[in-house]
Amino acid sequence: MFARTSALVFLPQCGQVRNMATLKDITIRLKSIKNIQKITKSMKMVAAAKYARAERQLKPARVYGNGAVALYEKAEIKAPEGVANKHLLIGVSSDRGLCGAVHSNVAKAIKAKIATLTGEGKEVMVVNVGDKLRNILQRTHSNYLLLSCKEVGRKPPTFTDASIVATELLNMGYEFDQGAVIYNRFRSVISYKTDEKPIFSIDTVANSENMGIYDDIDADVLRNYQEFALVNIIYFGLKESTTSEQSARMTAMDSASKNASEMIDKLTLTFNRTRQAVITKELIEIISGAAAL
Amino acid sequence: MMAARFLRRSIPVLRQARCYADAPSGSSQMSFTFASPTQVYFKEASVKQVDVPTLTGAFGILPAHVPTLQVLRPGVVTVFNDDGSAAKFFVSSGSITVNADSSVQLLAEEAFPLDQLDVAAAKANLEKAQSEMASASDEAARAEVQINIDANEAIVKALE
């Protein structure tokens, strides 16, 4: 009796032996993968439609955004070096996943910038647009988060969305000197690149050396101009980001559907082989049973 | 030989000394970009003159205008093309930048050609806004209604 109980205790521990998958197991698996393939295929088509619309809206938005940053480029505005100035990073992403490396690229860029800036002793805060970005940054960099925006990504972004973000940001009262909007710039259907556009505070722009050539500017006009420029740059980042996100989701769902098709093919082969093996086994049993008689 | 070499070296210096003002590069052309977030009307186009309504007053911009930054108020923007034709647009607000290289960026929050606006609807909106002014309670609401009134008044004035 002693020996028997110890044998019973032994069996489950070496129970990692793989059994021959029964026909039922394979059928269940095949059905679920076929469903997944249908879902990813339809997600790909939805993403393709949204991508087409986003790309159409991106064309005027690009001209608009480039016009908005033209001043900073032509006047070569930059913040005074060496002063411990405050930085602001605005990361643009969205709420929805299943779009490849879109969110993690922006998060990686933000983390790298935070590391360099804190290494130089500068103060930095982060505004994130999109829940996914907040989830990534909250674990390690939660004390840098200034403001988080949700409900991004369901509908195409509008100028009103950008102005809401900018208004909330300005109401927070964080007196930054310079900063950047970090977004994914759309290059083509299969490629996008994480990029940044600079933003400056009113004081930095006013004190920049080349501003002297601009005539007839008083503080009020400059403040209005700067606020409008901030909204424009955020809007530009949002538009580029959504286009990159939709194209990334399209390619991700496309490769998921392809992988699912491959799995279905392999499983169908296994299913047929198993079925034939079962039939052969039964036949052999019948024949050997008949032969024994 | 030495004298000739000296002359050759000194002549460029003389030429430099004679120019006292920097000739603006490409100043006869203005690179004009006029866009709203959803639509582009002019992209780095060459136009003769642009009239804009700003918070400090309306002014016209010709090529080689002195660089400036301005904020727009609701009003009509008139663009005079090189061939003499004029195109009018209504803008709600925005900014205009004139850079040193004679490029002009006019970014409007909303901009429409005048023929897409309806006078009757504008007048109705104006009356509604004026009646809301009486019932506006706090500063922010009053400011919003005032903006509404200004914009509608400008539309009505532009279309008449």
Coordinates of C-alpha atoms in Angstrom, one line a residue:
Chain A
M1 CA 0.0 0.0 0.0
F2 CA 2.8 2.3 0.8
A3 CA 4.4 1.7 -2.6
R4 CA 1.1 2.3 -4.4
T5 CA 0.4 5.7 -2.8
S6 CA 3.9 6.9 -3.6
A7 CA 3.4 5.8 -7.2
L8 CA 0.2 7.8 -7.4
V9 CA 2.0 10.8 -6.0
F10 CA 4.7 10.5 -8.6
L11 CA 2.5 10.4 -11.7
P12 CA 1.3 14.1 -11.8
Q13 CA 4.8 15.4 -11.4
C14 CA 6.1 13.8 -14.6
G15 CA 2.8 14.5 -16.3
Q16 CA 4.3 16.8 -19.0
V17 CA 4.1 14.0 -21.5
R18 CA 2.4 15.4 -24.7
N19 CA -0.6 13.4 -25.7
M20 CA -1.7 13.1 -29.3
A21 CA -4.1 16.0 -29.8
T22 CA -7.5 14.6 -30.4
L23 CA -9.6 15.6 -33.3
K24 CA -11.8 17.7 -31.0
D25 CA -8.9 19.8 -29.7
I26 CA -7.7 20.5 -33.2
T27 CA -11.2 21.5 -34.3
I28 CA -11.6 23.9 -31.4
R29 CA -8.3 25.5 -32.1
L30 CA -9.0 25.8 -35.8
K31 CA -12.3 27.5 -35.2
S32 CA -10.8 30.0 -32.8
I33 CA -8.0 30.9 -35.2
K34 CA -10.4 31.3 -38.1
N35 CA -12.4 33.8 -36.0
I36 CA -9.3 35.7 -35.1
Q37 CA -8.4 35.9 -38.7
K38 CA -11.8 37.3 -39.6
I39 CA -11.4 39.9 -36.9
T40 CA -7.9 41.0 -37.9
K41 CA -9.0 41.2 -41.5
S42 CA -11.9 43.5 -40.7
M43 CA -9.7 45.6 -38.4
K44 CA -7.2 46.0 -41.3
M45 CA -10.0 47.2 -43.6
V46 CA -11.3 49.7 -41.1
A47 CA -7.7 50.9 -40.5
A48 CA -7.2 51.2 -44.2
A49 CA -10.3 53.4 -44.6
K50 CA -9.3 55.6 -41.6
Y51 CA -5.8 55.8 -43.0
A52 CA -7.0 57.1 -46.4
R53 CA -9.1 59.8 -44.7
A54 CA -6.2 60.8 -42.4
E55 CA -3.8 61.0 -45.2
R56 CA -6.2 63.2 -47.1
Q57 CA -6.5 65.6 -44.2
L58 CA -2.8 65.5 -43.6
K59 CA -1.9 67.4 -46.8
P60 CA -3.4 70.8 -45.8
A61 CA -2.4 70.2 -42.2
R62 CA 1.2 69.8 -43.3
V63 CA 1.3 73.1 -45.1
Y64 CA -0.4 74.7 -42.1
G65 CA 2.0 73.2 -39.6
N66 CA 5.1 74.1 -41.7
G67 CA 3.8 77.6 -41.9
A68 CA 3.5 77.7 -38.1
V69 CA 7.1 76.7 -37.4
A70 CA 8.4 78.9 -40.2
L71 CA 9.0 81.7 -37.8
Y72 CA 11.1 79.6 -35.5
E73 CA 13.2 78.3 -38.4
K74 CA 13.7 81.6 -40.2
A75 CA 14.5 83.6 -37.1
E76 CA 16.6 80.8 -35.7
I77 CA 15.1 81.2 -32.3
K78 CA 16.8 79.2 -29.6
A79 CA 16.8 79.3 -25.8
P80 CA 19.9 80.7 -24.1
E81 CA 22.4 77.9 -23.5
G82 CA 23.8 77.0 -20.1
V83 CA 20.9 78.6 -18.1
A84 CA 19.0 76.0 -16.0
N85 CA 15.8 76.4 -18.0
K86 CA 12.6 74.5 -17.7
H87 CA 11.7 72.1 -20.4
L88 CA 8.3 70.8 -21.5
L89 CA 7.8 67.6 -23.5
I90 CA 4.5 67.0 -25.2
G91 CA 4.2 63.4 -26.3
V92 CA 1.5 62.7 -28.9
S93 CA 0.1 59.2 -29.2
S94 CA -3.4 57.7 -28.7
D95 CA -5.7 55.5 -26.6
R96 CA -5.9 52.5 -28.8
G97 CA -3.4 49.6 -29.2
L98 CA -2.7 46.9 -31.8
C99 CA -0.8 49.4 -33.9
G100 CA 2.7 48.2 -33.8
A101 CA 5.5 50.2 -32.1
V102 CA 3.8 53.6 -32.4
H103 CA 3.3 54.3 -28.7
S104 CA 6.5 52.7 -27.5
N105 CA 8.6 54.7 -30.0
V106 CA 7.3 58.0 -28.6
A107 CA 7.7 56.7 -25.0
K108 CA 11.3 55.7 -25.8
A109 CA 12.1 59.1 -27.2
I110 CA 10.6 60.9 -24.2
K111 CA 12.5 58.7 -21.8
A112 CA 15.8 59.3 -23.6
K113 CA 15.2 63.1 -23.5
I114 CA 14.3 63.1 -19.9
A115 CA 17.5 61.2 -19.1
T116 CA 19.7 63.7 -21.0
L117 CA 17.9 66.7 -19.6
T118 CA 18.0 65.6 -16.0
G119 CA 21.6 64.6 -16.5
E120 CA 22.3 68.2 -17.4
G121 CA 20.4 69.4 -14.3
K122 CA 17.5 70.9 -16.1
E123 CA 13.9 70.6 -15.0
V124 CA 11.5 68.8 -17.3
M125 CA 7.8 67.9 -17.3
V126 CA 5.8 65.8 -19.7
V127 CA 2.4 66.3 -21.1
N128 CA 0.9 63.2 -22.7
V129 CA -1.9 63.0 -25.2
G130 CA -3.2 59.5 -25.2
D131 CA -3.8 56.9 -22.6
K132 CA -1.3 54.3 -24.0
L133 CA 1.5 56.8 -23.5
R134 CA 0.4 57.5 -19.9
N135 CA 0.4 53.8 -19.1
I136 CA 3.9 53.3 -20.4
L137 CA 5.3 56.4 -18.6
Q138 CA 3.4 56.0 -15.4
R139 CA 5.4 53.0 -14.2
T140 CA 8.8 54.7 -14.2
H141 CA 8.4 58.4 -14.8
S142 CA 5.2 59.2 -13.0
N143 CA 6.7 62.2 -11.2
Y144 CA 7.4 64.0 -14.5
L145 CA 3.8 63.8 -15.7
L146 CA 2.1 67.1 -15.8
L147 CA -1.0 66.5 -17.7
S148 CA -2.7 63.5 -19.4
C149 CA -5.3 63.6 -22.2
K150 CA -7.8 60.8 -22.9
E151 CA -10.3 60.0 -25.6
V152 CA -7.7 60.5 -28.3
G153 CA -7.8 58.3 -31.4
R154 CA -11.4 57.4 -31.7
K155 CA -12.3 60.2 -34.1
P156 CA -9.9 62.2 -36.3
P157 CA -8.3 65.0 -34.4
T158 CA -9.6 68.5 -35.0
F159 CA -8.2 72.0 -34.3
T160 CA -10.5 72.2 -31.4
D161 CA -8.9 69.2 -29.7
A162 CA -5.5 70.8 -30.1
S163 CA -6.8 74.1 -28.6
I164 CA -8.2 72.2 -25.7
V165 CA -4.9 70.6 -25.0
A166 CA -3.1 73.9 -25.3
T167 CA -5.6 75.7 -23.0
E168 CA -5.3 73.1 -20.3
L169 CA -1.5 73.2 -20.6
L170 CA -1.4 77.0 -20.3
N171 CA -3.8 76.9 -17.3
M172 CA -1.5 74.5 -15.5
G173 CA 0.8 77.4 -15.0
Y174 CA 4.1 75.5 -15.6
E175 CA 6.4 78.3 -16.7
F176 CA 8.5 76.5 -19.3
D177 CA 11.3 78.1 -21.3
Q178 CA 11.4 75.7 -24.2
G179 CA 10.2 72.3 -25.2
A180 CA 9.3 69.9 -27.9
V181 CA 6.3 68.1 -29.3
I182 CA 7.3 64.5 -29.9
Y183 CA 5.2 62.7 -32.4
N184 CA 5.4 60.1 -35.2
R185 CA 6.0 61.8 -38.5
F186 CA 4.3 60.0 -41.4
R187 CA 6.7 59.1 -44.2
S188 CA 4.8 56.4 -46.2
V189 CA 2.3 53.6 -45.8
I190 CA 5.0 51.3 -44.4
S191 CA 7.2 53.7 -42.6
Y192 CA 7.0 56.5 -40.0
K193 CA 9.7 58.1 -37.9
T194 CA 9.6 59.6 -34.4
D195 CA 10.3 63.3 -34.7
E196 CA 10.1 66.4 -32.7
K197 CA 9.2 70.0 -33.3
P198 CA 10.4 72.8 -30.9
I199 CA 8.2 75.1 -28.9
F200 CA 9.3 78.2 -27.0
S201 CA 7.9 80.4 -24.3
I202 CA 7.0 84.0 -24.9
D203 CA 10.1 85.2 -23.0
T204 CA 12.5 83.1 -25.0
V205 CA 11.1 84.3 -28.3
A206 CA 11.1 87.9 -27.2
N207 CA 14.6 87.8 -26.0
S208 CA 16.0 85.9 -28.9
E209 CA 18.6 87.8 -30.9
N210 CA 16.9 87.8 -34.3
M211 CA 13.6 89.1 -33.0
G212 CA 14.9 92.6 -33.3
I213 CA 14.3 92.7 -37.0
Y214 CA 10.6 92.0 -36.5
D215 CA 8.9 95.3 -36.3
D216 CA 6.1 96.7 -34.1
I217 CA 5.5 93.9 -31.7
D218 CA 4.1 94.5 -28.3
A219 CA 3.7 91.9 -25.5
D220 CA 0.0 91.3 -26.0
V221 CA 0.4 90.5 -29.7
L222 CA 3.4 88.3 -29.0
R223 CA 1.5 86.4 -26.3
N224 CA -1.5 85.8 -28.6
Y225 CA 0.8 84.8 -31.4
Q226 CA 2.7 82.3 -29.3
E227 CA -0.5 80.7 -27.9
F228 CA -1.8 80.3 -31.4
A229 CA 1.5 78.9 -32.6
L230 CA 1.4 76.4 -29.7
V231 CA -2.0 75.1 -30.8
N232 CA -0.8 74.9 -34.4
I233 CA 2.2 72.8 -33.5
I234 CA 0.1 70.5 -31.3
Y235 CA -2.5 70.1 -34.1
F236 CA 0.3 69.3 -36.6
G237 CA 1.7 66.6 -34.3
L238 CA -1.8 65.1 -33.8
K239 CA -2.5 64.9 -37.5
E240 CA 0.8 63.3 -38.4
S241 CA 0.5 60.9 -35.4
T242 CA -2.9 59.6 -36.4
T243 CA -1.9 59.0 -39.9
S244 CA 1.2 57.0 -38.7
E245 CA -0.9 55.1 -36.2
Q246 CA -3.5 54.1 -38.8
S247 CA -0.9 53.0 -41.3
A248 CA 0.9 51.0 -38.5
R249 CA -2.3 49.4 -37.5
M250 CA -3.0 48.4 -41.1
T251 CA 0.3 46.7 -41.5
A252 CA 0.1 45.1 -38.0
M253 CA -3.4 43.6 -38.7
D254 CA -2.3 42.6 -42.2
S255 CA 0.7 40.5 -40.8
A256 CA -1.6 39.1 -38.1
S257 CA -4.1 37.9 -40.7
K258 CA -1.2 36.4 -42.7
N259 CA 0.1 34.6 -39.6
A260 CA -3.4 33.3 -38.8
S261 CA -3.7 32.0 -42.4
E262 CA -0.4 30.2 -42.0
M263 CA -1.5 28.6 -38.7
I264 CA -4.8 27.6 -40.3
D265 CA -3.0 25.9 -43.1
K266 CA -0.7 24.0 -40.8
L267 CA -3.5 23.0 -38.4
T268 CA -5.7 21.8 -41.3
L269 CA -2.9 19.5 -42.4
T270 CA -2.5 18.2 -38.9
F271 CA -6.3 17.7 -38.7
N272 CA -6.4 15.7 -41.9
R273 CA -3.4 13.6 -40.8
T274 CA -5.0 12.9 -37.4
R275 CA -8.3 12.1 -39.0
Q276 CA -6.6 9.6 -41.3
A277 CA -4.6 8.1 -38.5
V278 CA -7.8 7.6 -36.4
I279 CA -9.5 5.9 -39.3
T280 CA -6.5 3.7 -40.0
K281 CA -6.4 2.7 -36.3
E282 CA -10.0 1.8 -36.3
L283 CA -9.6 -0.2 -39.5
I284 CA -6.6 -2.1 -38.1
E285 CA -8.6 -2.9 -34.9
I286 CA -11.5 -4.2 -36.9
I287 CA -9.3 -6.2 -39.2
S288 CA -7.2 -7.7 -36.4
G289 CA -10.4 -8.4 -34.5
A290 CA -11.9 -10.2 -37.5
A291 CA -8.6 -12.1 -38.1
A292 CA -8.6 -13.2 -34.5
L293 CA -12.0 -14.9 -34.9
Chain B
M1 CA 53.1 92.7 -61.8
M2 CA 52.9 93.4 -58.1
A3 CA 50.8 96.5 -58.7
A4 CA 48.4 94.5 -60.9
R5 CA 48.0 91.9 -58.2
F6 CA 47.3 94.5 -55.6
L7 CA 44.7 96.1 -57.9
R8 CA 43.0 92.8 -58.4
R9 CA 42.9 92.1 -54.7
S10 CA 41.7 95.6 -53.8
I11 CA 38.9 95.8 -56.4
P12 CA 36.6 93.3 -54.7
V13 CA 37.1 95.2 -51.4
L14 CA 36.1 98.4 -53.1
R15 CA 33.0 96.8 -54.4
Q16 CA 32.1 95.6 -51.0
A17 CA 32.5 99.0 -49.5
R18 CA 30.1 100.6 -51.9
C19 CA 27.1 98.5 -51.0
Y20 CA 25.7 100.1 -47.8
A21 CA 22.4 98.2 -47.6
D22 CA 21.9 94.5 -47.9
A23 CA 19.9 93.8 -51.0
P24 CA 17.1 91.6 -49.9
S25 CA 17.3 88.3 -51.6
G26 CA 14.4 87.7 -54.0
S27 CA 12.5 90.7 -52.7
S28 CA 10.5 91.2 -55.8
Q29 CA 8.7 88.0 -55.1
M30 CA 6.6 87.3 -52.0
S31 CA 6.3 83.6 -51.1
F32 CA 2.7 83.7 -49.7
T33 CA 1.2 80.8 -47.8
F34 CA -2.4 81.1 -46.7
A35 CA -3.9 78.1 -44.9
S36 CA -6.5 77.0 -42.4
P37 CA -6.2 73.7 -40.5
T38 CA -8.4 72.0 -43.1
Q39 CA -7.6 73.7 -46.3
V40 CA -4.8 75.4 -48.1
Y41 CA -5.6 78.4 -50.3
F42 CA -2.1 79.6 -51.3
K43 CA 1.1 77.6 -50.9
E44 CA 4.3 79.6 -51.4
A45 CA 2.6 81.5 -54.2
S46 CA 3.8 84.7 -55.7
V47 CA 1.2 87.4 -55.2
K48 CA 1.3 91.2 -55.6
Q49 CA -0.3 92.3 -52.4
V50 CA -2.3 91.0 -49.4
D51 CA -4.6 93.1 -47.2
V52 CA -5.1 91.7 -43.7
P53 CA -7.3 92.8 -40.7
T54 CA -5.2 92.6 -37.5
L55 CA -5.9 93.5 -33.9
T56 CA -3.8 96.7 -34.4
G57 CA -5.5 97.7 -37.6
A58 CA -5.8 96.6 -41.2
F59 CA -2.7 96.8 -43.4
G60 CA -1.5 95.8 -46.7
I61 CA 1.6 93.7 -47.3
L62 CA 3.8 94.1 -50.4
P63 CA 7.0 92.2 -51.2
A64 CA 9.9 93.4 -49.1
H65 CA 7.6 94.5 -46.3
V66 CA 9.4 94.9 -43.0
P67 CA 9.3 91.7 -41.0
T68 CA 6.6 91.6 -38.4
L69 CA 4.2 89.3 -36.4
Q70 CA 0.6 90.1 -36.1
V71 CA -2.6 88.5 -34.8
L72 CA -5.7 88.6 -37.0
R73 CA -9.2 89.8 -36.0
P74 CA -12.4 88.6 -37.8
G75 CA -12.5 90.3 -41.1
V76 CA -11.8 90.1 -44.8
V77 CA -8.4 89.2 -46.3
T78 CA -7.9 90.4 -49.9
V79 CA -5.3 88.8 -52.0
F80 CA -4.2 90.6 -55.2
N81 CA -2.7 88.1 -57.6
D82 CA 0.1 88.9 -60.0
D83 CA -2.4 89.1 -62.9
G84 CA -4.4 91.8 -61.1
S85 CA -7.4 89.7 -60.0
A86 CA -8.4 89.9 -56.3
A87 CA -9.7 87.1 -54.1
K88 CA -11.5 87.8 -50.9
F89 CA -11.7 85.5 -47.9
F90 CA -13.3 85.8 -44.5
V91 CA -11.0 84.8 -41.6
S92 CA -12.1 84.3 -38.0
S93 CA -8.8 84.7 -36.3
G94 CA -5.2 83.6 -36.6
S95 CA -1.7 84.9 -37.1
I96 CA 0.4 86.4 -39.8
T97 CA 4.2 86.3 -40.1
V98 CA 6.3 88.4 -42.5
N99 CA 9.9 87.2 -42.5
A100 CA 13.0 88.9 -43.6
D101 CA 13.2 86.9 -46.8
S102 CA 9.8 88.2 -47.9
S103 CA 7.9 85.0 -47.1
V104 CA 4.5 85.6 -45.6
Q105 CA 2.6 82.9 -43.6
L106 CA -1.0 83.7 -43.0
L107 CA -2.5 81.0 -40.8
A108 CA -6.2 81.4 -40.1
E109 CA -8.2 79.3 -37.6
E110 CA -11.1 79.4 -40.1
A111 CA -11.1 80.9 -43.5
F112 CA -13.7 80.8 -46.2
P113 CA -14.1 82.5 -49.6
L114 CA -16.7 85.2 -49.3
D115 CA -19.1 83.6 -51.7
Q116 CA -19.5 80.6 -49.4
L117 CA -21.0 82.8 -46.6
D118 CA -24.7 83.6 -46.3
V119 CA -25.8 87.1 -45.3
A120 CA -29.2 86.1 -43.9
A121 CA -27.7 83.5 -41.6
A122 CA -25.0 85.9 -40.4
K123 CA -27.6 88.5 -39.5
A124 CA -29.7 86.0 -37.7
N125 CA -26.6 84.8 -35.7
L126 CA -25.8 88.4 -34.9
E127 CA -29.2 89.2 -33.5
K128 CA -29.1 86.0 -31.4
A129 CA -25.6 86.9 -30.1
Q130 CA -26.8 90.4 -29.2
S131 CA -29.7 89.1 -27.2
E132 CA -27.4 86.6 -25.4
M133 CA -25.2 89.5 -24.3
A134 CA -27.9 90.6 -21.9
S135 CA -28.1 87.3 -20.2
A136 CA -24.4 86.5 -20.1
S137 CA -23.4 86.1 -16.5
D138 CA -19.7 86.0 -15.9
E139 CA -16.6 87.3 -17.6
A140 CA -15.8 84.3 -19.6
A141 CA -19.3 84.0 -21.0
R142 CA -19.5 87.7 -21.7
A143 CA -16.2 87.5 -23.6
E144 CA -17.4 84.5 -25.7
V145 CA -20.6 86.4 -26.6
Q146 CA -18.6 89.5 -27.5
I147 CA -16.4 87.4 -29.8
N148 CA -19.6 86.0 -31.4
I149 CA -20.9 89.5 -32.0
D150 CA -17.6 90.8 -33.4
A151 CA -17.3 87.9 -35.8
N152 CA -20.9 88.1 -37.1
E153 CA -20.7 91.9 -37.4
A154 CA -17.6 91.5 -39.5
I155 CA -19.3 88.9 -41.7
V156 CA -22.4 91.1 -42.3
K157 CA -20.2 94.1 -43.1
A158 CA -18.1 92.1 -45.5
L159 CA -21.0 90.7 -47.4
E160 CA -22.9 94.0 -47.8

